[in-house]
mmCIF file of C-alpha atoms in Angstrom:
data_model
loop_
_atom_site.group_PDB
_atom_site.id
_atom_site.type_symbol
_atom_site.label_atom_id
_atom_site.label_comp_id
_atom_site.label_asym_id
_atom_site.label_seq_id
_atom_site.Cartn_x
_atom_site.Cartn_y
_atom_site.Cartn_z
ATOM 1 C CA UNK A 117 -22.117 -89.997 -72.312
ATOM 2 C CA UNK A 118 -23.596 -88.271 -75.335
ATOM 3 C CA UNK A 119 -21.599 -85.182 -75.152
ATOM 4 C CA UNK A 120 -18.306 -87.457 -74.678
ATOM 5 C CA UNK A 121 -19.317 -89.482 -78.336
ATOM 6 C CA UNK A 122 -20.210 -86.666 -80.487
ATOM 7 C CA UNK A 123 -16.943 -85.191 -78.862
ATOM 8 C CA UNK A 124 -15.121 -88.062 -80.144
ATOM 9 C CA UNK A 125 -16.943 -88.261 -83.291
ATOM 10 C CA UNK A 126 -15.931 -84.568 -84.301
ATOM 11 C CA UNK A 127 -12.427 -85.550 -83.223
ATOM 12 C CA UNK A 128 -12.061 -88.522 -85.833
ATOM 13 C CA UNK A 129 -14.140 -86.957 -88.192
ATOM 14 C CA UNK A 130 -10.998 -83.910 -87.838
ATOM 15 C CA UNK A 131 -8.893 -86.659 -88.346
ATOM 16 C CA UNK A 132 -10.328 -88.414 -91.255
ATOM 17 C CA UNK A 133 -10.550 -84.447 -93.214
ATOM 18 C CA UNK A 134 -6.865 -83.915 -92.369
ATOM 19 C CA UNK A 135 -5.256 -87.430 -93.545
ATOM 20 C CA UNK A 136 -6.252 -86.605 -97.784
ATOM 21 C CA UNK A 137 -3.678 -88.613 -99.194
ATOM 22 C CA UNK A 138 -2.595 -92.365 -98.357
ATOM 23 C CA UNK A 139 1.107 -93.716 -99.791
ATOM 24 C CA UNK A 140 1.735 -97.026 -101.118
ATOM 25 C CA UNK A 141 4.755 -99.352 -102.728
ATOM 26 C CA UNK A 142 3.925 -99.911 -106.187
ATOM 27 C CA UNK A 143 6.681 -102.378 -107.049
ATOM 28 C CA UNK A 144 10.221 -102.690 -106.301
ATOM 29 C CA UNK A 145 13.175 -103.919 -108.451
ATOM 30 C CA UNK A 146 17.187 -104.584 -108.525
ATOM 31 C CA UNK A 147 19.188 -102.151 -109.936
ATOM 32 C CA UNK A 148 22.531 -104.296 -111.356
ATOM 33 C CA UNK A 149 25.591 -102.139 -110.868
ATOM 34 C CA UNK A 150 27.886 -105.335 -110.988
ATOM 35 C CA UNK A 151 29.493 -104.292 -107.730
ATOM 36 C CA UNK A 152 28.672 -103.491 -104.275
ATOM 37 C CA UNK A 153 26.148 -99.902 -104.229
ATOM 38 C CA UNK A 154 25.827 -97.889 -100.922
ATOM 39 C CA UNK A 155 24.923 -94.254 -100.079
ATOM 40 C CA UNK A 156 22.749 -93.456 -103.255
ATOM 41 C CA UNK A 157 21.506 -89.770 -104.561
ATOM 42 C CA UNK A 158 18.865 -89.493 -106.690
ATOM 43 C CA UNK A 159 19.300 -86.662 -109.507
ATOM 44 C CA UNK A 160 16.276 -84.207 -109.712
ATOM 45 C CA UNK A 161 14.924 -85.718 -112.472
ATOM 46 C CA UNK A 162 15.057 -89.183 -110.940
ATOM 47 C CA UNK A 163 16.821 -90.711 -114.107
ATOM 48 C CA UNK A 164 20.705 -91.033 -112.480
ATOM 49 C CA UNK A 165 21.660 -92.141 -109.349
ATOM 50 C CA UNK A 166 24.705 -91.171 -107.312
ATOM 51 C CA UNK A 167 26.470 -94.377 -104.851
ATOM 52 C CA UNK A 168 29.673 -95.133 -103.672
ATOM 53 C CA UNK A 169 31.100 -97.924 -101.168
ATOM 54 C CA UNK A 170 30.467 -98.467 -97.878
ATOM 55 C CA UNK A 171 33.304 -96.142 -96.617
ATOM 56 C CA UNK A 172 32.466 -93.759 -99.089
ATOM 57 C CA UNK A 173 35.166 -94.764 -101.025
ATOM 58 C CA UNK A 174 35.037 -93.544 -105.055
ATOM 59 C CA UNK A 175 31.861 -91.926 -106.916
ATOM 60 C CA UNK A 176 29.789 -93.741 -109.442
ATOM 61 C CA UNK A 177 26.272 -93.215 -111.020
ATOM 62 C CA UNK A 178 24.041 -95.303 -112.787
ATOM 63 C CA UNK A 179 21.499 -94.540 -115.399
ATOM 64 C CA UNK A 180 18.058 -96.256 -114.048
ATOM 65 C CA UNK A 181 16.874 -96.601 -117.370
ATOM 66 C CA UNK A 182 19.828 -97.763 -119.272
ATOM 67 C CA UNK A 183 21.370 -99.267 -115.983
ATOM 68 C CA UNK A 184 25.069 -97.742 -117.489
ATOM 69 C CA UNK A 185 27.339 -97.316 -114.909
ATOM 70 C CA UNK A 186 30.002 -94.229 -115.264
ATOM 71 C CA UNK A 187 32.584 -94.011 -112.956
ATOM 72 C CA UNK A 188 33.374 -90.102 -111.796
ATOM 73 C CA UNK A 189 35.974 -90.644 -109.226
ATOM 74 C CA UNK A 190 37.870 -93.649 -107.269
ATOM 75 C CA UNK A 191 39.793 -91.239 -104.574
ATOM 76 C CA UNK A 192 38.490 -91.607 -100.594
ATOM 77 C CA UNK A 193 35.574 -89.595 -99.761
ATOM 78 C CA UNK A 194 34.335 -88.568 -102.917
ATOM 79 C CA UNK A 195 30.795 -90.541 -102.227
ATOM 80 C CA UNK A 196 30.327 -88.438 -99.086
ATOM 81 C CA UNK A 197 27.063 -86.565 -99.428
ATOM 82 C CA UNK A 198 27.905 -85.328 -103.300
ATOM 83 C CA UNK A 199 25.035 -82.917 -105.109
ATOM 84 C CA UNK A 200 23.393 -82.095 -108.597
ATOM 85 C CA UNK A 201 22.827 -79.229 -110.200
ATOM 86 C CA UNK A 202 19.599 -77.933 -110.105
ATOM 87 C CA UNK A 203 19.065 -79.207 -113.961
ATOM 88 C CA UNK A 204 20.877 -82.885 -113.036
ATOM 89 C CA UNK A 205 24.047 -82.118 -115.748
ATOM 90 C CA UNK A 206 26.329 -81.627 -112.957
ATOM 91 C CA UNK A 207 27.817 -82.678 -109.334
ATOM 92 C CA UNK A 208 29.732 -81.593 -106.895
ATOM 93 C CA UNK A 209 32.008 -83.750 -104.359
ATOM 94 C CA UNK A 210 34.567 -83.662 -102.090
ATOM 95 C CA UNK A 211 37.718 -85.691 -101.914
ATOM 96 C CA UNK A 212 40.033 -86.627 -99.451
ATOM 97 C CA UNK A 213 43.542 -86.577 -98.381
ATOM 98 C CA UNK A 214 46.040 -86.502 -95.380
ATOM 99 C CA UNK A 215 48.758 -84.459 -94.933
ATOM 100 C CA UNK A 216 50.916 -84.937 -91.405
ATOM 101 C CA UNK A 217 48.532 -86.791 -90.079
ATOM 102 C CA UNK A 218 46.020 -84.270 -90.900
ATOM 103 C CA UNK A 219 42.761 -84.942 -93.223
ATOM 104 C CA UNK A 220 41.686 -82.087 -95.812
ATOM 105 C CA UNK A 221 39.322 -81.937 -98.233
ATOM 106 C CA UNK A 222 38.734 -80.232 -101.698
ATOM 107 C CA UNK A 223 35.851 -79.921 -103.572
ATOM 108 C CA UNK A 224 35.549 -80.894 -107.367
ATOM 109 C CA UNK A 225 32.691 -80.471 -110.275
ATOM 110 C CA UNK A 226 32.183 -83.098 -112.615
ATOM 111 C CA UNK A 227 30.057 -82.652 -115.638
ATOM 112 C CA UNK A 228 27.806 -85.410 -116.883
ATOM 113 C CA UNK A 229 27.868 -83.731 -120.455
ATOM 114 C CA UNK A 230 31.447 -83.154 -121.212
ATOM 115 C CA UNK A 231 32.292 -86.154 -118.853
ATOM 116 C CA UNK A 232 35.380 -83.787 -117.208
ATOM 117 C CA UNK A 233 36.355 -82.772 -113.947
ATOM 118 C CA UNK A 234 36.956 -78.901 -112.502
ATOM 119 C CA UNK A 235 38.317 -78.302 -108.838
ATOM 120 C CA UNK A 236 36.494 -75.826 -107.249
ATOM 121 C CA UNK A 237 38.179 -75.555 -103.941
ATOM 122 C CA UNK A 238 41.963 -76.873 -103.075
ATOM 123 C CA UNK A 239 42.291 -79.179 -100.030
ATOM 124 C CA UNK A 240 41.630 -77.448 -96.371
ATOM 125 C CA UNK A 241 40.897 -78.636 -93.316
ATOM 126 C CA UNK A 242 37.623 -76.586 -92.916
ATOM 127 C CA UNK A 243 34.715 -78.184 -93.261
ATOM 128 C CA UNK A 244 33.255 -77.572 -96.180
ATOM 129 C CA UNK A 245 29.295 -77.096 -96.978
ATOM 130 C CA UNK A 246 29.294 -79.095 -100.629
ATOM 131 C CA UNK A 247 25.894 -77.570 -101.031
ATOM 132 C CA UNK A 248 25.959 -73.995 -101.406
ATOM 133 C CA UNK A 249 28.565 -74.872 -103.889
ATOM 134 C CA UNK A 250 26.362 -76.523 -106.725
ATOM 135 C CA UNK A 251 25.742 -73.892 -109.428
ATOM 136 C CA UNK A 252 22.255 -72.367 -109.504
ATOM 137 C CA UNK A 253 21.123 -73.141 -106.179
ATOM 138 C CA UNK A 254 17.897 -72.025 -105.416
ATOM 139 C CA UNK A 255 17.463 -73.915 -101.522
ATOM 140 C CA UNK A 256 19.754 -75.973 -99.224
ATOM 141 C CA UNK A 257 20.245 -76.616 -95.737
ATOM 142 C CA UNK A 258 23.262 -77.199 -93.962
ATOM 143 C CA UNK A 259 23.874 -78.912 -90.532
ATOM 144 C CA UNK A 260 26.058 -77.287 -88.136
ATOM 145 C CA UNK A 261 26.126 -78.954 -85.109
ATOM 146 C CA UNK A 262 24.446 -77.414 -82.642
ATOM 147 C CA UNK A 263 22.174 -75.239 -85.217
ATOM 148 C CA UNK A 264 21.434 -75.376 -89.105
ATOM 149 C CA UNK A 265 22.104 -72.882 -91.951
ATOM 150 C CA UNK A 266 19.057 -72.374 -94.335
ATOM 151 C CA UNK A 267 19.504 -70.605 -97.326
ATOM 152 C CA UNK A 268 16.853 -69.672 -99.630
ATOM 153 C CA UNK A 269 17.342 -67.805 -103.102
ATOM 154 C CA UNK A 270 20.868 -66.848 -101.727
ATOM 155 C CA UNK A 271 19.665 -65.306 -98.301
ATOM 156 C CA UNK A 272 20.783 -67.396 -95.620
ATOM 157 C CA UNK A 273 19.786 -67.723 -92.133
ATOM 158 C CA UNK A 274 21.210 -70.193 -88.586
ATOM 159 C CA UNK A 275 18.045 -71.595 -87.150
ATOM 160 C CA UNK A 276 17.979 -74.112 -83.834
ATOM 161 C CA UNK A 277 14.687 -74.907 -83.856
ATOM 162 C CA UNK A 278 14.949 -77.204 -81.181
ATOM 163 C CA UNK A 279 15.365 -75.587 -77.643
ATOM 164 C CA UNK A 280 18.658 -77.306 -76.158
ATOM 165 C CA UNK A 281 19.138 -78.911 -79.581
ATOM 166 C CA UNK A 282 22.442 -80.928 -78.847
ATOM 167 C CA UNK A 283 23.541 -81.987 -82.718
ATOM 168 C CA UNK A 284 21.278 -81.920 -85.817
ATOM 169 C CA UNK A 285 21.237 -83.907 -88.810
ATOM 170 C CA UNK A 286 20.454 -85.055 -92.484
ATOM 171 C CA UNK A 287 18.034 -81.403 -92.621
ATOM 172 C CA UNK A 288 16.265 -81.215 -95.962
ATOM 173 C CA UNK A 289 13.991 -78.605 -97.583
ATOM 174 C CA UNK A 290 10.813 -78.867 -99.019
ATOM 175 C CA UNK A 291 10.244 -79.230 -102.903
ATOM 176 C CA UNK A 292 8.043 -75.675 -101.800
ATOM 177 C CA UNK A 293 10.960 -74.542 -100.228
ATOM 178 C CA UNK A 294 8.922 -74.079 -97.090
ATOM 179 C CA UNK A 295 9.474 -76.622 -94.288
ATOM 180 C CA UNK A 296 12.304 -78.276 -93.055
ATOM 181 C CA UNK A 297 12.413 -81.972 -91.792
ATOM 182 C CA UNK A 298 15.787 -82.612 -89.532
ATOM 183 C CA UNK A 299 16.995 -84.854 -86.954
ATOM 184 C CA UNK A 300 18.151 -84.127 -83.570
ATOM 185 C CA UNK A 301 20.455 -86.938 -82.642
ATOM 186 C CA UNK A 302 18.876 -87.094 -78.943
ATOM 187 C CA UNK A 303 15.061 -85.957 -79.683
ATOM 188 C CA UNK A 304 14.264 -87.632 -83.116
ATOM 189 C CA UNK A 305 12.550 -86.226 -86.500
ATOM 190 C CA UNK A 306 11.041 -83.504 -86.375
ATOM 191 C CA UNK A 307 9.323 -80.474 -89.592
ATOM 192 C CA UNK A 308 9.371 -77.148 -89.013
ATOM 193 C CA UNK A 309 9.184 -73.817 -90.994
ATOM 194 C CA UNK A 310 11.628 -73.167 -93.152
ATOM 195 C CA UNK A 311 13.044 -70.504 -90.228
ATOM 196 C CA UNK A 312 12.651 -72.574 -87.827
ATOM 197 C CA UNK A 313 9.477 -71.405 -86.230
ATOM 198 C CA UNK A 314 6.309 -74.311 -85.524
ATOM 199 C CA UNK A 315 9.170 -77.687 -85.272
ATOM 200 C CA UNK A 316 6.951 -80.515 -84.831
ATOM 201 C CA UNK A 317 8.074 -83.817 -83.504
ATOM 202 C CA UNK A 318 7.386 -86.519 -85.766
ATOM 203 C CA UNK A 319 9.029 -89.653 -84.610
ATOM 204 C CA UNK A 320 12.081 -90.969 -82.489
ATOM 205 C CA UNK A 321 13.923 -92.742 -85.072
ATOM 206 C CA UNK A 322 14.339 -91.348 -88.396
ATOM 207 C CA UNK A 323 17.263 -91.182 -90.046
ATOM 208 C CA UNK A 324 18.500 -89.779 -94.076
ATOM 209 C CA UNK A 325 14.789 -88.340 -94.292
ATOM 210 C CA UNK A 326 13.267 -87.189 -97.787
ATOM 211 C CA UNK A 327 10.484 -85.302 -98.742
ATOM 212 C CA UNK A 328 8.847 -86.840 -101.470
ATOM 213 C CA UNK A 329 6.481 -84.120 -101.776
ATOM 214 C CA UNK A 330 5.297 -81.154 -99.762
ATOM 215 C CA UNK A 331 3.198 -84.010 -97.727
ATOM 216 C CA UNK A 332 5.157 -86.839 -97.085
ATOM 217 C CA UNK A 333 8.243 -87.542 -96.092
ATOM 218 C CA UNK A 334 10.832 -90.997 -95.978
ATOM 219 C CA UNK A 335 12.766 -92.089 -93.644
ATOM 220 C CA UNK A 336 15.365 -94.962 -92.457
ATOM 221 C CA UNK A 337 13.284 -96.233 -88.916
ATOM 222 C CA UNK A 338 16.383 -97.796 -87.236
ATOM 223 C CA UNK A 339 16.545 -100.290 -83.929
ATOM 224 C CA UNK A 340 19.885 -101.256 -82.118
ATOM 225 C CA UNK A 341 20.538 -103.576 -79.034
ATOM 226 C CA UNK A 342 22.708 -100.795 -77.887
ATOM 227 C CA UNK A 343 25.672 -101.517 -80.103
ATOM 228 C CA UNK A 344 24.730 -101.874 -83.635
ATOM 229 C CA UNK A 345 21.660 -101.417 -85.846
ATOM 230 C CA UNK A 346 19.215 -104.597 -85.709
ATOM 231 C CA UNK A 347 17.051 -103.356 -88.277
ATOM 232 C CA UNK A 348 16.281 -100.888 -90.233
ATOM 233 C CA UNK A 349 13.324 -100.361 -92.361
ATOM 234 C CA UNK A 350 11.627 -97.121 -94.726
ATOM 235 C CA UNK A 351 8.886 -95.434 -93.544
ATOM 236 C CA UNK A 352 6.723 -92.761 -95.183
ATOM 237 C CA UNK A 353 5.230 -89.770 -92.541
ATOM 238 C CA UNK A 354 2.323 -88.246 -93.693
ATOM 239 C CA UNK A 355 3.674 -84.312 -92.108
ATOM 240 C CA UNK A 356 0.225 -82.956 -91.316
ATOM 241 C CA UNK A 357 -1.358 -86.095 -89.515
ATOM 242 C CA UNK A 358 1.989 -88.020 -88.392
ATOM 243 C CA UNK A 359 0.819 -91.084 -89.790
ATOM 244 C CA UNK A 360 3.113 -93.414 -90.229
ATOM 245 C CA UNK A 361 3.543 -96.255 -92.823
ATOM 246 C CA UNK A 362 6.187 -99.024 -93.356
ATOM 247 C CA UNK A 363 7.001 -99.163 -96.799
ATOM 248 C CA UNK A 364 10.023 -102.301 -96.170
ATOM 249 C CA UNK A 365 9.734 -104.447 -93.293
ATOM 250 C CA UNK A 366 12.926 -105.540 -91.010
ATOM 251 C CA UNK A 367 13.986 -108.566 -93.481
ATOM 252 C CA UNK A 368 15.489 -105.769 -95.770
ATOM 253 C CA UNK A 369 18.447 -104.442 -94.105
ATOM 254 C CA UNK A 370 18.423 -101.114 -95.606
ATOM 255 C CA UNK A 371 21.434 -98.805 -94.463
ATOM 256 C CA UNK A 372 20.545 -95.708 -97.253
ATOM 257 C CA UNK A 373 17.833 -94.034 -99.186
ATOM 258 C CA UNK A 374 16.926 -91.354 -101.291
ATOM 259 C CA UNK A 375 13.467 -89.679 -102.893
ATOM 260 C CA UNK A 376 12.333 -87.928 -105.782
ATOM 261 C CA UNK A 377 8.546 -87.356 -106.251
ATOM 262 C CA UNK A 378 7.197 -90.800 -107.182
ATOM 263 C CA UNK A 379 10.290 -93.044 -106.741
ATOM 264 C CA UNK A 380 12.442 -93.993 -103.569
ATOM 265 C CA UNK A 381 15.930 -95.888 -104.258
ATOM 266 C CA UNK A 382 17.775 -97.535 -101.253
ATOM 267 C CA UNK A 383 20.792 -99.701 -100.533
ATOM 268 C CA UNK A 384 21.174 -102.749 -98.466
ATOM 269 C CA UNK A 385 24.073 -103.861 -95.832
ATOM 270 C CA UNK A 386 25.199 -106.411 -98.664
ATOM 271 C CA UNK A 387 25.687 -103.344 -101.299
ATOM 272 C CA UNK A 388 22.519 -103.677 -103.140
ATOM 273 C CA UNK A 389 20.954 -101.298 -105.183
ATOM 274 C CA UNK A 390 16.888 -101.323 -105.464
ATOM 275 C CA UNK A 391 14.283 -98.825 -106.969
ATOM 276 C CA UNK A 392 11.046 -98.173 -105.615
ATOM 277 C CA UNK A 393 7.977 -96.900 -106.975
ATOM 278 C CA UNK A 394 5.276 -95.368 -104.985
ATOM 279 C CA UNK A 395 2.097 -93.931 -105.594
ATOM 280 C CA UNK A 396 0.139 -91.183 -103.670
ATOM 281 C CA UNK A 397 -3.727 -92.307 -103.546
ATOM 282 C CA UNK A 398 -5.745 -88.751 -103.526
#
């Protein structure tokens, strides 16, 4: 009985030495847009967020300290999963159109200092990778279905981490460039190496995850009754321990999110628009 508690006590002694950092909400606010706010992107800098409408009609921004809202484009599609620069000046979207029945996209650049637009690709029906199109890339990941391209200082590698990995999702590299946190639509969230060696499972629901630093990431924790969404609420994963901690609970219907360093903004189902700060306890 005394080997089987000093076992125990080295085990949650382990523990206790590998969880060094807790997270916690700080405070949250509104972010007035004057209109519905959905699908947001944080710039680098955390100073101007991306959003668009709930179909991903138009792209707008807003300056969280200001709160001015600049409108960059009303055509369909252009809020789907647009990018910064590296340095925040510029981003990069696609648009839509349909041609005999037919949808094709192009990809456009619009500058935040000049406040004009440049396309960089004409309309195709290829699927495009947005990404590896933002100047002065230094590390993306792309989903492709059954695997993922990671690219790292221009060198780019497929990875399928996940043996009989059906469809991946939302992947996202490390501010290290080191790890990897992805979804697999049928197994959950999971962190691996940045080529795809060591994937560990970190929990079943997880959905537009973040890395707020090399430690933690954010996620959307989603339930359904088999049709829709019931709730969804942000949680924060501690990567080396897999601790988990709710940083909404399920009376804020939040259907996106995005993080840089000490700030999270999300959107609700109604089109609100909310910043977050969070703080990191050593």
């Amino acid at each position: 009985m005394k080997t089987k508690s000093l076992i125990l006590a080295v085990a949650l002694s382990a523990c206790a030495s590998m969880s060094a950092a807790d997270i916690m909400a700080v405070y949250t606010k509104k972010v007035d847009v004057g209109g519905d706010a959905h699908h947001p992107t944080l710039s680098p800098n955390g100073e101007v967020v991306l959003y668009t409408s709930e179909d991903y009609t138009g792209l707008k921004s807003v300056n969280l300290s200001t709160q001015e809202v600049n409108v960059i484009d009303e055509t369909p599609k252009a809020g789907f999963n647009p990018r910064f620069s590296v340095d925040g000046s510029e981003v990069v979207y696609r648009t839509s159109i349909k041609e005999d029945g037919i949808s094709r996209e192009d990809v456009k650049r619009f500058s935040f200092v000049s406040k004009g637009k440049t396309q960089l690709m004409k309309h195709t029906k290829d699927v495009i990778n947005t990404t590896s199109l933002v100047a002065d890339t230094y590390a993306y990941a792309f989903a492709k279905k059954q695997a993922m391209e990671v690219s790292i200082n221009g060198v780019k590698r497929e990875i399928n981490p996940i043996e009989y990995g059906y469809r991946y999702l939302w992947p996202a590299v490390s501010p290290s460039a080191t790890k990897l946190v992805f979804n697999e639509i049928y197994s959950g969230l999971f962190v691996s190496n940045v080529d795809g060696t060591e994937a560990k499972f970190l929990t079943s629901r997880g959905e537009f995850p973040c890395w707020v630093d090399d430690r933690f990431v954010v996620a959307l924790s989603t339930k359904d009754d088999g049709y829709v969404i019931t709730s969804a609420k942000i949680i924060a994963i501690e990567v080396a321990t897999g601790k988990i901690t709710e940083l909404t609970d399920d009376s804020v219907r939040v259907d996106g999110l995005t993080a840089v360093e000490d700030k999270i903004v999300y959107t609700t189902e109604e089109g609100e628009m909310y910043v977050m700060n969070i703080l990191i306890n050593e």
